[in-house]
Amino acid sequence: MADPRYAIELKGISKSFGPVQANRDIHIAVPRGTIHGIIGENGAGKSTLMSILYGFYRADSGEIFINGKPTAIPDSQSAIRAGIGMVFQHFKLVQNFTVLENVVLGAEEGALLAGSLSRARRVLGELSREYELDVDPDAVIEDLSVGHQQRVEILKALYRQADILILDEPTGVLTPAEADHLFRILKGLRDQGKTIILITHKLREIMETTDNVSVMRRGTMVGTVRTAETSPEELAELMVGRKVLLEVEKAPALPGKVVLKIEDLRVRDEHGVERLKGINLEIRAGEILGIAGVAGNGQSELLEALGGIARATGRITMNGVELPLSGKGADGRARRAAGIAHVPEDRQALGLIMDFTAWENVAFGYHDAPEYQKNALFMDNDALRADTERKMATFDVRPPIPTLAAKNFSGGNQQKIVVAREIERNPDLLLVGQPTRGVDIGAIEFIHKQIVALRDQGKAILLVSVELDEIRSLSDRIAVMFDGQIMGLRDPETTDERELGLMMAGMTGKGEAA
Amino acid sequence: AEPAIIFDLGGKFDKSFNEAAFNGAERWAQETGGTYKELEMQDEAQREQALRRLAEAGSNPVVMTGFAFGDVLAKVAPDFPDTKFAIVDMVVEQPNVKSVVFNEHEGSYLVGMMAGLASKTGTVGFIGGMDIPLIRKFGCGYAQGVKAVNPDATVVLNMTGTTPAAWNDPVKGAELAKGQKAQGADVIYAAAGGTGVGVLQAAADEGILSIGVDSNQNYMHPGSVLTSMLKRVDNAVYEAFKEGEALTPGINVMGLANDGVGYAMDENNASLVTAEMQAAVDAAAEKIKSGEIVVHDYMSDNTCPAATF
Amino acid sequence: MDYATLLQLLDTTLRLATPLLFACLAGLYSERAGIFDIGLEGKMLMAAMASASVAFLTGSVWVGMFAGMAASLVLAGIHGVASITFRGNQLISGVALNFVASGITVLIAQRLFGQGGRTPPLAGDARFEAITLPLAEELRGVPVLGPLYAEVISGHPLLVYVALLMVPLTWWVLYRTRFGLRLRAVGENPAAVDTAGISVVGLRFAAVAITGILCGLAGAYMATALQAGFGREMTAGRGYIALAALIFAKWRPVAALWACLLFGFFQALALRPDVVEAVVQVKVPVPFLDALPYVLTVLVLAGFVGKAIPPRAGGEPYVKER
Amino acid sequence: MERLPKWADVALVPLISLLLAAIIAALVILAIGQDPWEALTVMVQGSVMNAYGWGYTLYYASSFMFTGLAVTVAFHASLFNIGGEGQAQLGGLGVALACLFIPWPHWTLALLGAATAAALFGAAWAAIPAYLQARRGSHIVITTIMFNYIAAAVLIFLLVDVLRPDGQMDPATARFPEAAQLPTLNEIPGFNLIFTSNVPANVTLFIALGMAVVVWLLLWRTRLGYAIRAFGKSEAAARYAGISPFAIIMVAMLISGGLAGMMAINNVMGEAERLLQNSASGAGFIGIAVALMGRNHPVGVVLAALLFGFLFQGGAELGLWTKIPIEMRTVVQGLVILFTGALDVMVRMLLTWIFNLFRAGRAVKGAA
Ligand SMILES: Nc1ncnc2c1ncn2[C@@H]1O[C@H](COP(=O)(O)OP(=O)(O)OP(=O)(O)O)[C@@H](O)[C@H]1O
Ligand SMILES: Nc1ncnc2c1ncn2[C@@H]1O[C@H](COP(=O)(O)OP(=O)(O)OP(=O)(O)O)[C@@H](O)[C@H]1O
Ligand SMILES: [Mg+2]
Ligand SMILES: [Mg+2]
């Protein structure tokens, strides 16, 4: 029998997606009336675990206890009935509905709306007062800021009388002020006796808000500690694990002239939210500039703006020539012509056409390159295949079959194809995003070597990675990004993981908030 | 060889033009015990294939209803010199083609008179199918007949459309009829193939009189269909089938004089047509046969003395 | 154009707008739930054939009407299975079912009656008769409004009034009931519905079924009220015009009424080129009048007449993800 | 659950879909009181058992190759072009204008000129929906449907009020001059040994086959084809690669419309030898079925076009020699589209299930 003091107790939860084991024998106990943090690297299995708890996925094995009672949660309806509410990273709101309608949806009483709506209006008023969750019940969601939308999600859960509230990376999309407000709300909820599970990558938030914290790594639960008895440093260590710190053999950098100069670069997303807030950077020939940061702090936008995918404002100068940031000439093709190669963060969505063969993918972005043309009319597919075979040999892509579809290679080998394609172009500037995400140790080493070799040929490299180890071992200079801005530049020789981690969490290296 | 017949768009059960042809073929089949091939057109572009396929398969003679076959027949007939063809409503000058055309203006004149006599409002209507000279010929004869008995009468003329779809658009027929009723018409003559079904229906719904065309349509709404202008397409088909492979090529004009056109009387409209009306119309018919009255044929010069299109 | 002609035109407009309105509201339910349906045409056709056939065989227009709804529901069910259960391409499914309906209606009618794919003409109780509204004759004398009431408003078959009533009813269902709220939500963001613990599949099937029923009424009206029987392809593209009207109305019920009346008015005008000519003083070719609804729809789609934003999840099969 | 092998996906899935469609069609024939076997016999007899039947089967197939290829090219850019019908009719207008108003010295030149006109007119008719999709996001499926209706209206107007010769009653243009008429197969040396009587299949057949090769080369051998396919697979990735979505949507639709338009040289120039109303006779829609059935590959399209040519000619024979109405072929066409295009997931699940049964059976045997 489980302990009724725990709002939630999970015993031996396992879940795999095909070959990927997302959760492996997870045990966790969350005492009632506490805020419980869960941290872990990308892909550690946090969201999967919570989705199991909310009935979105079914665990392959394991048991769930709610308030000490064994509870089956085959679907979201059951989770709601068990008093669980979830605020997803991507909100599940109907954009053109009012707040009231969103709150009522699925929790109506009776076939007619009028009664439900007026009751909801009353209850919402009470909840708002009680938890400082003021939102206009008649506002339409799409007119609300992200922070307010999130409050609606919380209200939705509370309206369903949730006692247990799960928030998956709630602050990824919030401004610091909004995040602070959220944490005040969460503390208020806890003080009213609710139990809260908070998933976040930001150590500062864990330290300031939670009572206990669990750390996940690669599908397993590494441990649970009382927040008061731990430190950001310890958590970072638990989270990252005692991985072999890859020693990349590289000679000291010999930086040359400035290849790329970035001035006041700004990018807005489709909702008009500013994701890059004025970036200024210089990248020199013969150096690797690493961008460290937690995912979602503008690194992707930086790469996309430089790679010609996202529209931006500001000024970028490549080898002394200004490149347009929007309109004509601001596309991937023009950037490649200007000598910029790009290994995108998401190889499957951007870097490769998964249904294309390997050799077709080797031409991706370069299909009009002269050496791939037979004549004015036709592409030289034979040459392409030969070239692919060569690249596959050089980069040890397995299996070395140019006619195999990209989707049939493993993640690591897919990445090698992309890296081979971009590096072999011999670009003046290489943009690399997450070059080794999901790639095995051997391949990591290989890809790192290639990047360093390119640097040693006097090329400029901009490296974006969420892996601190990778940033530290590869970069000649490190810029830390937080909330669309550069927090500062550090020398990898003189900085340490702790300082970088704190900067990534929005604090300056000296431990103060930014 | 087996004879064959091809019905035009609208289909053999259009209650009107094609159905008349169908009845002729059936009559032949019943009288002789013979069998025949039949085909209904669905689509403009199939005409040539239909003709060729029947000729190729050995049908003889091949009879087709509708002017629209004219162009195609002129192209196909020379390819099958041993097959005889007959076409209704169009003249195709080929050595193996018999062309049957009708004096529709004469029959229309008679029913026009009847409409003029039956109308209480002094306004009568005409709803044509596809707007082509052939149908104007109907309308023009009709208007002349109306004016002959009531020179002050108003004739409201509408055409259903400009494409063959106009032969089979009962909705539009019904709406046009309702429109004409609103303009005061209390007798409406439909010369529109399958579209006429809608006209007759609307007239019955609205409590006014209608006049059918081609086949005897009096039975469709007893007490509402004043009469029908008979165009003996059935006779034309029957004759062609009976002649068989010995079909005599050339042009065959069917008018009042040789019973090619006329008007229908039966128990369904007996109560609507008075003896005086019938006497007047019959008298006019005799005069037309004798040449004493000449009904103007719109197609002879594309003008009409009694109506403007 | 005199008043009598105008009344005549409006009378025709109402008659011709009715099937558009049924079909348009039918499409509204489906598309509001996120299932695109270009198969309105096929469902109407199927219902027209079934209702006319059964009405003729039983002599009862009511039995015929229900048969029409049932036939339309069968096609709606197939569309549901293809696009909801098997997450197939909704557009292709709609196109396919239109073809099937176009052919199979003729096959069945031919098999039943042997009259070239038509049903025999319906008469008497096998057909919806026009209803004279109370006081129509008495009020006829009242200037302007009297004739309007007697000529345009009164004197239509029952289904015309049912269609008109469907507009406020649909509005009420959509905006005032739990079902309506969920229906609108599932077309905008099925994930929101799913996480709220409601079955996306169930809701979508319900919407598709309503579409089937309303298309059934549209077809039954065509065959047993507007006309007296079924004929091949008798819906003549009305399903597509209804779709156009739906876009024009931006997927809103009251606007759908106006859009259908507008398109019905165009159809009425196309029937009376003489009136058009009298009004605009030039001979307007009938094909241009026929094409007007389509041209307008393209303009709406292009955003020249206000942007039409379809339900956000429209056309996309729902796949569960976080 | 294991995946299907590629050969099964490419060949077996369409065949099973076809089989399912055929089974349902047979049931329909049974339900209307006719004999499916007899129907099949009549269809086969009349369409592929003699030269005359082939003359028609190939004629229809030529049209369907064009429209099928048109749908294919658009599909590869993930655009669903339902507007083939309207584009083909406009192509017919181009052919008619070229044939009627230019005095061609020889049919070869006339063919070249008419084909160009047909492609241009068809492409122009596709250009507006393409532009609206690319720039304003108007759904191409709806706009192309609307353009089908608008095309029909435009053609009726032109045929009735502008191009119809004086004194002619049916809405059609005059017959094209002798020099603008294409040789049919029975007029081509060599082929006339097989085709002894006048058949509608004409030199356009070779152009259609040629276009299949051209489309194959375009899609799999040229930079443009590469860009079209990449865009069709992933718009986001195409942006990364610097492929302009606007350019691809426009170009793919122009090619698609051009191909649909070129169909007119078969039916308008090669067969009718004048422009009729509704000249495309639904071939634009059949192109959808052909492309789906042919798995959007030119080789598949050619085979599927032959199949549909057979269905079309066989269906016409049904109307002639049996009591099964000619509408049967519309039903079959709808069923094929339904099973290959909308229920493909079901067919695939079915096949996968069967395959797994097989595998399990083998595993059990292996263990024993
Ligand atoms: N639906 C799915 N199908 C296949 N694999 C999945 C699916 N969902 C998650 N995974 C895999 O399961 C693993 C755990 O993913 P999960 O999203 O739970 O990680 P996470 O800890 O939430 O990561 P992040 O911090 O990036 O959100 C990953 O390897 C992921 O690729
Ligand atoms: N979508 C797919 N379709 C077909 N085969 C696949 C697919 N994904 C993976 N495979 C096959 O399964 C194998 C294992 O893939 P997986 O991505 O799990 O490899 P991995 O062990 O993670 O390798 P790596 O470390 O290189 O990423 C691959 O080598 C590939 O052949
Ligand atoms: Mg996650
Ligand atoms: Mg992997």
Short mmCIF file of C-alpha atoms in Angstrom, two decimals, chain D residues 28-361:
data_model
loop_
_atom_site.label_atom_id
_atom_site.label_comp_id
_atom_site.label_asym_id
_atom_site.label_seq_id
_atom_site.Cartn_x
_atom_site.Cartn_y
_atom_site.Cartn_z
CA VAL D 28 -23.07 -2.83 -57.37
CA ILE D 29 -23.63 -4.61 -60.68
CA LEU D 30 -25.11 -7.55 -58.84
CA ALA D 31 -27.32 -5.22 -56.86
CA ILE D 32 -28.79 -3.70 -59.98
CA GLY D 33 -29.61 -7.19 -61.16
CA GLN D 34 -26.89 -7.63 -63.75
CA ASP D 35 -24.09 -10.07 -64.20
CA PRO D 36 -20.64 -8.75 -63.29
CA TRP D 37 -18.91 -11.46 -65.24
CA GLU D 38 -20.85 -10.62 -68.36
CA ALA D 39 -20.04 -6.96 -67.78
CA LEU D 40 -16.35 -7.70 -67.59
CA THR D 41 -16.52 -9.84 -70.72
CA VAL D 42 -18.26 -7.10 -72.65
CA MET D 43 -15.76 -4.53 -71.45
CA VAL D 44 -12.79 -6.65 -72.39
CA GLN D 45 -14.31 -7.63 -75.72
CA GLY D 46 -15.04 -4.09 -76.72
CA SER D 47 -11.88 -2.42 -75.61
CA VAL D 48 -8.86 -4.67 -75.96
CA MET D 49 -9.86 -7.70 -78.00
CA ASN D 50 -9.79 -5.97 -81.34
CA ALA D 51 -8.06 -3.12 -83.10
CA TYR D 52 -11.20 -1.04 -83.12
CA GLY D 53 -11.52 -1.22 -79.34
CA TRP D 54 -7.85 -0.43 -78.91
CA GLY D 55 -8.36 2.60 -81.13
CA TYR D 56 -10.68 3.99 -78.52
CA THR D 57 -8.91 2.69 -75.46
CA LEU D 58 -5.69 4.32 -76.62
CA TYR D 59 -7.52 7.50 -77.52
CA TYR D 60 -8.95 7.86 -74.05
CA ALA D 61 -5.69 6.76 -72.48
CA SER D 62 -3.86 9.54 -74.32
CA SER D 63 -6.14 12.15 -72.77
CA PHE D 64 -5.79 10.62 -69.33
CA MET D 65 -2.02 10.55 -69.61
CA PHE D 66 -1.99 14.30 -69.99
CA THR D 67 -4.38 15.00 -67.15
CA GLY D 68 -2.79 12.32 -64.98
CA LEU D 69 0.64 13.84 -65.53
CA ALA D 70 -0.80 17.26 -64.77
CA VAL D 71 -2.11 16.10 -61.42
CA THR D 72 1.18 14.29 -60.79
CA VAL D 73 3.38 17.33 -61.26
CA ALA D 74 1.20 19.39 -58.92
CA PHE D 75 1.07 16.58 -56.40
CA HIS D 76 4.85 16.46 -56.22
CA ALA D 77 4.73 20.06 -55.08
CA SER D 78 2.01 18.94 -52.63
CA LEU D 79 -0.62 20.88 -54.55
CA PHE D 80 -3.92 19.19 -55.32
CA ASN D 81 -4.95 20.47 -58.73
CA ILE D 82 -8.64 19.66 -59.23
CA GLY D 83 -8.75 22.19 -62.02
CA GLY D 84 -7.61 19.88 -64.83
CA GLU D 85 -11.06 19.94 -66.33
CA GLY D 86 -11.14 23.70 -66.73
CA GLN D 87 -7.52 23.84 -67.83
CA ALA D 88 -8.17 21.20 -70.47
CA GLN D 89 -11.16 23.15 -71.75
CA LEU D 90 -9.12 26.31 -71.98
CA GLY D 91 -6.45 24.27 -73.72
CA GLY D 92 -9.15 23.35 -76.20
CA LEU D 93 -9.81 27.02 -76.76
CA GLY D 94 -6.13 27.55 -77.47
CA VAL D 95 -6.16 24.67 -79.95
CA ALA D 96 -9.28 26.00 -81.65
CA LEU D 97 -7.92 29.50 -82.01
CA ALA D 98 -4.61 28.21 -83.33
CA CYS D 99 -6.26 25.87 -85.79
CA LEU D 100 -8.95 28.24 -87.01
CA PHE D 101 -7.09 31.48 -87.33
CA ILE D 102 -3.64 30.46 -88.48
CA PRO D 103 -3.29 28.99 -91.96
CA TRP D 104 -1.02 26.06 -91.26
CA PRO D 105 0.84 24.62 -94.23
CA HIS D 106 1.11 21.14 -92.74
CA TRP D 107 -0.31 19.22 -89.81
CA THR D 108 3.07 18.86 -88.15
CA LEU D 109 3.41 22.61 -87.84
CA ALA D 110 -0.21 22.90 -86.85
CA LEU D 111 0.38 20.34 -84.14
CA LEU D 112 3.35 22.25 -82.83
CA GLY D 113 1.45 25.52 -82.84
CA ALA D 114 -1.72 24.07 -81.37
CA ALA D 115 0.16 22.20 -78.66
CA THR D 116 1.91 25.40 -77.68
CA ALA D 117 -1.35 27.30 -77.61
CA ALA D 118 -3.04 24.54 -75.62
CA ALA D 119 -0.26 24.50 -73.05
CA LEU D 120 -0.24 28.27 -72.77
CA PHE D 121 -3.99 28.53 -72.32
CA GLY D 122 -4.09 25.70 -69.82
CA ALA D 123 -1.18 27.19 -67.89
CA ALA D 124 -2.79 30.62 -67.89
CA TRP D 125 -5.94 29.13 -66.42
CA ALA D 126 -3.90 27.51 -63.66
CA ALA D 127 -1.90 30.66 -63.02
CA ILE D 128 -4.57 32.54 -61.11
CA PRO D 129 -5.33 29.83 -58.56
CA ALA D 130 -1.58 29.28 -58.25
CA TYR D 131 -0.93 32.93 -57.57
CA LEU D 132 -3.75 33.12 -55.06
CA GLN D 133 -2.35 30.08 -53.27
CA ALA D 134 1.21 31.31 -53.27
CA ARG D 135 0.57 34.91 -52.32
CA ARG D 136 -2.73 34.97 -50.50
CA GLY D 137 -3.01 31.45 -49.19
CA SER D 138 -6.36 30.78 -50.91
CA HIS D 139 -6.89 27.06 -50.86
CA ILE D 140 -6.02 25.77 -54.31
CA VAL D 141 -8.57 22.97 -54.17
CA ILE D 142 -11.47 25.36 -53.83
CA THR D 143 -10.15 27.91 -56.28
CA THR D 144 -9.49 25.29 -58.96
CA ILE D 145 -13.01 23.92 -58.53
CA MET D 146 -14.36 27.42 -58.95
CA PHE D 147 -12.20 27.91 -62.01
CA ASN D 148 -13.65 24.77 -63.55
CA TYR D 149 -17.08 26.34 -63.39
CA ILE D 150 -15.82 29.67 -64.61
CA ALA D 151 -14.08 27.94 -67.51
CA ALA D 152 -17.30 26.22 -68.49
CA ALA D 153 -19.11 29.57 -68.46
CA VAL D 154 -16.40 31.28 -70.49
CA LEU D 155 -16.49 28.52 -73.08
CA ILE D 156 -20.25 28.55 -73.37
CA PHE D 157 -20.13 32.27 -73.93
CA LEU D 158 -17.42 32.02 -76.55
CA LEU D 159 -18.96 29.07 -78.34
CA VAL D 160 -22.45 30.51 -78.38
CA ASP D 161 -21.77 34.17 -78.95
CA VAL D 162 -18.36 34.45 -80.54
CA LEU D 163 -16.95 31.38 -82.23
CA ARG D 164 -20.09 29.68 -83.53
CA PRO D 165 -20.28 30.07 -87.29
CA ASP D 166 -23.38 31.71 -88.73
CA GLY D 167 -26.18 29.31 -89.40
CA GLN D 168 -24.84 26.59 -87.13
CA MET D 169 -27.12 25.58 -84.32
CA ASP D 170 -24.95 23.64 -81.93
CA PRO D 171 -22.54 25.60 -79.79
CA ALA D 172 -19.26 24.62 -81.37
CA THR D 173 -16.63 26.17 -83.56
CA ALA D 174 -16.37 25.49 -87.25
CA ARG D 175 -14.53 22.39 -88.29
CA PHE D 176 -10.78 22.88 -88.45
CA PRO D 177 -9.23 23.09 -91.92
CA GLU D 178 -7.82 19.94 -93.45
CA ALA D 179 -4.23 21.01 -92.83
CA ALA D 180 -4.88 21.27 -89.10
CA GLN D 181 -6.24 17.76 -88.73
CA LEU D 182 -4.07 15.14 -87.15
CA PRO D 183 -3.44 11.71 -88.62
CA THR D 184 -5.19 8.96 -86.72
CA LEU D 185 -3.48 5.66 -86.11
CA ASN D 186 -5.16 4.11 -89.15
CA GLU D 187 -3.56 6.79 -91.29
CA ILE D 188 -0.04 6.18 -90.09
CA PRO D 189 1.99 3.76 -92.17
CA GLY D 190 2.66 0.64 -90.23
CA PHE D 191 -0.11 1.22 -87.76
CA ASN D 192 -2.64 1.09 -90.56
CA LEU D 193 -1.91 -2.61 -90.83
CA ILE D 194 -3.40 -3.04 -87.39
CA PHE D 195 -5.96 -0.27 -87.38
CA THR D 196 -7.89 -0.86 -90.55
CA SER D 197 -10.88 1.33 -89.83
CA ASN D 198 -11.12 4.93 -88.71
CA VAL D 199 -10.21 5.17 -85.02
CA PRO D 200 -9.88 8.27 -82.87
CA ALA D 201 -6.49 7.39 -81.42
CA ASN D 202 -4.05 9.64 -83.18
CA VAL D 203 -0.48 10.86 -83.17
CA THR D 204 -1.17 12.59 -79.87
CA LEU D 205 -0.66 9.20 -78.24
CA PHE D 206 3.04 9.51 -78.97
CA ILE D 207 3.13 13.03 -77.66
CA ALA D 208 1.44 11.84 -74.48
CA LEU D 209 4.00 9.09 -74.06
CA GLY D 210 6.69 11.63 -74.82
CA MET D 211 5.32 13.93 -72.17
CA ALA D 212 5.47 11.11 -69.66
CA VAL D 213 9.18 10.83 -70.39
CA VAL D 214 9.55 14.60 -70.21
CA VAL D 215 7.78 14.73 -66.86
CA TRP D 216 9.93 11.92 -65.57
CA LEU D 217 13.07 13.74 -66.71
CA LEU D 218 11.77 16.98 -65.27
CA LEU D 219 10.98 15.58 -61.87
CA TRP D 220 13.96 13.32 -61.42
CA ARG D 221 16.64 14.74 -63.62
CA THR D 222 16.44 18.51 -63.47
CA ARG D 223 17.14 21.12 -60.83
CA LEU D 224 13.59 22.37 -61.09
CA GLY D 225 12.15 18.92 -60.56
CA TYR D 226 14.43 18.46 -57.61
CA ALA D 227 13.21 21.72 -56.11
CA ILE D 228 9.57 20.81 -56.77
CA ARG D 229 9.90 17.47 -55.05
CA ALA D 230 11.83 18.92 -52.13
CA PHE D 231 9.23 21.64 -51.65
CA GLY D 232 6.46 19.07 -51.84
CA LYS D 233 8.04 16.94 -49.14
CA SER D 234 8.76 19.73 -46.73
CA GLU D 235 8.15 23.40 -47.15
CA ALA D 236 10.25 24.23 -44.09
CA ALA D 237 13.22 22.28 -45.38
CA ALA D 238 12.81 23.84 -48.80
CA ARG D 239 13.11 27.26 -47.21
CA TYR D 240 16.25 26.13 -45.46
CA ALA D 241 17.66 25.08 -48.81
CA GLY D 242 16.79 28.45 -50.32
CA ILE D 243 14.01 27.13 -52.54
CA SER D 244 11.38 29.82 -53.01
CA PRO D 245 7.89 28.53 -52.18
CA PHE D 246 6.30 31.18 -54.37
CA ALA D 247 8.35 30.25 -57.41
CA ILE D 248 7.73 26.53 -56.95
CA ILE D 249 3.98 26.88 -56.50
CA MET D 250 3.74 29.04 -59.59
CA VAL D 251 5.98 26.92 -61.78
CA ALA D 252 4.50 23.61 -60.71
CA MET D 253 0.98 24.83 -61.34
CA LEU D 254 1.90 26.36 -64.68
CA ILE D 255 3.40 23.07 -65.79
CA SER D 256 0.42 21.20 -64.43
CA GLY D 257 -2.03 23.50 -66.18
CA GLY D 258 0.00 23.32 -69.37
CA LEU D 259 -0.10 19.54 -69.35
CA ALA D 260 -3.84 19.51 -68.71
CA GLY D 261 -4.28 22.01 -71.51
CA MET D 262 -2.24 19.89 -73.90
CA MET D 263 -4.81 17.17 -73.57
CA ALA D 264 -6.85 19.24 -76.02
CA ILE D 265 -4.65 18.29 -78.94
CA ASN D 266 -5.94 14.77 -78.47
CA ASN D 267 -9.65 15.32 -78.19
CA VAL D 268 -10.18 18.66 -79.87
CA MET D 269 -7.61 18.57 -82.64
CA GLY D 270 -7.19 14.83 -83.03
CA GLU D 271 -10.74 13.64 -82.68
CA ALA D 272 -13.56 16.19 -82.77
CA GLU D 273 -11.66 18.51 -85.11
CA ARG D 274 -13.68 21.38 -83.74
CA LEU D 275 -14.18 22.77 -80.25
CA LEU D 276 -17.29 21.58 -78.50
CA GLN D 277 -18.83 22.58 -75.26
CA ASN D 278 -17.63 20.44 -72.34
CA SER D 279 -14.87 19.12 -74.57
CA ALA D 280 -12.84 17.58 -71.77
CA SER D 281 -15.66 15.19 -70.86
CA GLY D 282 -14.42 14.69 -67.32
CA ALA D 283 -10.89 13.70 -68.30
CA GLY D 284 -9.59 16.39 -65.98
CA PHE D 285 -11.17 14.62 -63.03
CA ILE D 286 -10.10 11.21 -64.21
CA GLY D 287 -6.58 12.57 -64.11
CA ILE D 288 -6.89 12.58 -60.32
CA ALA D 289 -7.72 8.90 -60.26
CA VAL D 290 -4.99 8.16 -62.76
CA ALA D 291 -2.36 10.00 -60.74
CA LEU D 292 -3.43 8.40 -57.47
CA MET D 293 -3.55 4.97 -59.04
CA GLY D 294 -0.21 5.54 -60.77
CA ARG D 295 1.40 6.56 -57.50
CA ASN D 296 2.36 9.89 -59.01
CA HIS D 297 5.02 8.34 -61.18
CA PRO D 298 4.94 8.79 -64.97
CA VAL D 299 5.27 5.06 -65.55
CA GLY D 300 2.41 4.43 -63.17
CA VAL D 301 0.43 7.22 -64.78
CA VAL D 302 0.82 5.70 -68.23
CA LEU D 303 -0.30 2.31 -66.94
CA ALA D 304 -3.18 3.79 -64.98
CA ALA D 305 -4.21 5.87 -68.00
CA LEU D 306 -4.38 2.67 -70.03
CA LEU D 307 -6.46 1.09 -67.31
CA PHE D 308 -8.83 4.02 -67.30
CA GLY D 309 -8.87 4.08 -71.07
CA PHE D 310 -10.01 0.49 -70.86
CA LEU D 311 -12.58 1.39 -68.22
CA PHE D 312 -13.85 4.25 -70.31
CA GLN D 313 -14.09 2.37 -73.56
CA GLY D 314 -15.36 -0.72 -71.79
CA GLY D 315 -17.91 1.41 -69.98
CA ALA D 316 -19.15 2.81 -73.27
CA GLU D 317 -19.54 -0.74 -74.53
CA LEU D 318 -21.49 -1.61 -71.41
CA GLY D 319 -23.91 1.18 -72.24
CA LEU D 320 -24.24 -0.26 -75.73
CA TRP D 321 -24.47 -3.99 -75.25
CA THR D 322 -25.79 -4.49 -71.73
CA LYS D 323 -28.47 -3.03 -69.52
CA ILE D 324 -25.81 -1.59 -67.24
CA PRO D 325 -25.93 2.17 -67.60
CA ILE D 326 -22.79 3.92 -68.74
CA GLU D 327 -22.70 5.67 -65.33
CA MET D 328 -21.11 2.49 -64.02
CA ARG D 329 -17.77 3.87 -65.06
CA THR D 330 -18.28 6.99 -62.97
CA VAL D 331 -18.91 4.74 -60.00
CA VAL D 332 -15.77 2.73 -60.67
CA GLN D 333 -13.78 5.90 -61.07
CA GLY D 334 -15.09 7.19 -57.74
CA LEU D 335 -14.32 3.91 -56.02
CA VAL D 336 -10.78 3.86 -57.35
CA ILE D 337 -10.19 7.41 -56.11
CA LEU D 338 -11.72 6.53 -52.76
CA PHE D 339 -9.61 3.46 -52.18
CA THR D 340 -6.33 4.72 -53.60
CA GLY D 341 -6.59 8.29 -52.37
CA ALA D 342 -8.60 8.40 -49.16
CA LEU D 343 -8.59 4.89 -47.77
CA ASP D 344 -4.95 4.18 -48.54
CA VAL D 345 -4.20 4.01 -44.84
CA MET D 346 -6.81 1.32 -44.47
CA VAL D 347 -5.42 -0.65 -47.40
CA ARG D 348 -1.94 -0.33 -45.99
CA MET D 349 -3.04 -1.44 -42.55
CA LEU D 350 -4.78 -4.38 -44.12
CA LEU D 351 -1.68 -5.35 -46.06
CA THR D 352 0.62 -4.90 -43.11
CA TRP D 353 -1.64 -7.11 -41.08
CA ILE D 354 -1.58 -9.80 -43.77
CA PHE D 355 2.19 -9.51 -44.07
CA ASN D 356 2.59 -9.87 -40.33
CA LEU D 357 0.38 -12.94 -40.37
CA PHE D 358 2.68 -14.35 -43.00
CA ARG D 359 5.78 -13.49 -41.06
CA ALA D 360 4.33 -14.93 -37.88
CA GLY D 361 3.43 -18.09 -39.79
#
